[in-house]
Amino acid sequence: MSKEVVTDHGQDVVVREDTAKEFRWNKFIGIVFAGFILILIAGILFFSGALVTVKPNMNSSNSANQSTNPGR
C-alpha cells in the first residue's frame, strides 16, 4: 500500500493511504459541522429579533404630523 504524510498536532506522521483519507474526511466533517452550527446560531439571532412584537409609538407620529400642519 502507498503511504502518505498527514500532520497531526504539528507533527508529520507517515500513514497508509486509506488512513490519510479518513483523517482528511474527519477534518472536513468537523469544519462543515462547525459552519452549520455558526449559521444556525446566526439564523436564530436574526429571527429572534425579527419575531419580537414592537408597539409603535403613537405620540411621535402625532407630533410629526402636527409640526407639518401648524395651522390646525
Coordinates of C-alpha atoms in Angstrom, one line a residue:
M1 CA 0.0 0.0 0.0
S2 CA 1.1 3.5 -0.6
K3 CA 2.0 5.8 2.3
E4 CA 1.0 9.4 2.8
V5 CA 2.1 12.1 5.3
V6 CA -0.5 13.8 7.5
T7 CA 0.1 16.5 10.1
D8 CA -1.3 15.6 13.5
H9 CA -0.9 18.2 16.3
G10 CA 2.0 19.8 14.4
Q11 CA 3.9 16.6 13.7
D12 CA 4.2 14.9 10.4
V13 CA 3.1 11.2 10.6
V14 CA 3.5 8.7 7.8
V15 CA 0.3 6.6 7.5
R16 CA -1.4 4.3 4.9
E17 CA -3.4 6.0 2.2
D18 CA -6.8 4.8 3.5
T19 CA -5.9 6.2 7.0
A20 CA -4.9 9.5 5.5
K21 CA -8.2 9.8 3.5
E22 CA -10.2 9.0 6.7
F23 CA -8.2 11.6 8.6
R24 CA -8.8 14.3 6.0
W25 CA -12.5 13.3 5.8
N26 CA -12.9 13.6 9.6
K27 CA -11.3 17.1 9.5
F28 CA -13.7 18.1 6.6
I29 CA -16.8 16.9 8.5
G30 CA -15.7 18.8 11.6
I31 CA -15.3 22.0 9.7
V32 CA -18.7 21.6 7.9
F33 CA -20.4 20.8 11.2
A34 CA -18.9 23.9 12.9
G35 CA -20.0 26.1 9.9
F36 CA -23.5 24.7 10.1
I37 CA -23.7 25.5 13.9
L38 CA -22.5 29.0 13.2
I39 CA -25.1 29.6 10.5
L40 CA -27.8 28.1 12.8
I41 CA -26.9 30.4 15.6
A42 CA -26.8 33.4 13.3
G43 CA -30.3 32.5 12.0
I44 CA -31.7 32.1 15.5
L45 CA -30.3 35.5 16.5
F46 CA -31.7 37.1 13.3
F47 CA -35.2 35.6 13.5
S48 CA -35.5 36.1 17.3
G49 CA -35.0 39.9 16.7
A50 CA -37.5 39.8 13.8
L51 CA -40.2 37.9 15.8
V52 CA -40.3 40.4 18.7
T53 CA -43.5 42.4 18.6
V54 CA -42.8 46.1 18.6
K55 CA -45.5 48.5 19.5
P56 CA -45.4 51.8 17.5
N57 CA -45.0 55.0 19.5
M58 CA -48.2 56.9 18.6
N59 CA -47.1 60.1 20.2
S60 CA -44.1 60.6 18.0
S61 CA -46.1 60.2 14.8
N62 CA -48.8 62.6 16.0
S63 CA -46.2 65.2 16.9
A64 CA -44.6 64.8 13.4
N65 CA -48.0 65.4 11.8
Q66 CA -48.7 68.4 14.0
S67 CA -45.4 70.0 13.1
T68 CA -46.1 69.7 9.3
N69 CA -49.6 71.3 9.7
P70 CA -49.2 74.1 12.2
G71 CA -52.4 75.8 11.2
R72 CA -54.7 73.1 12.5

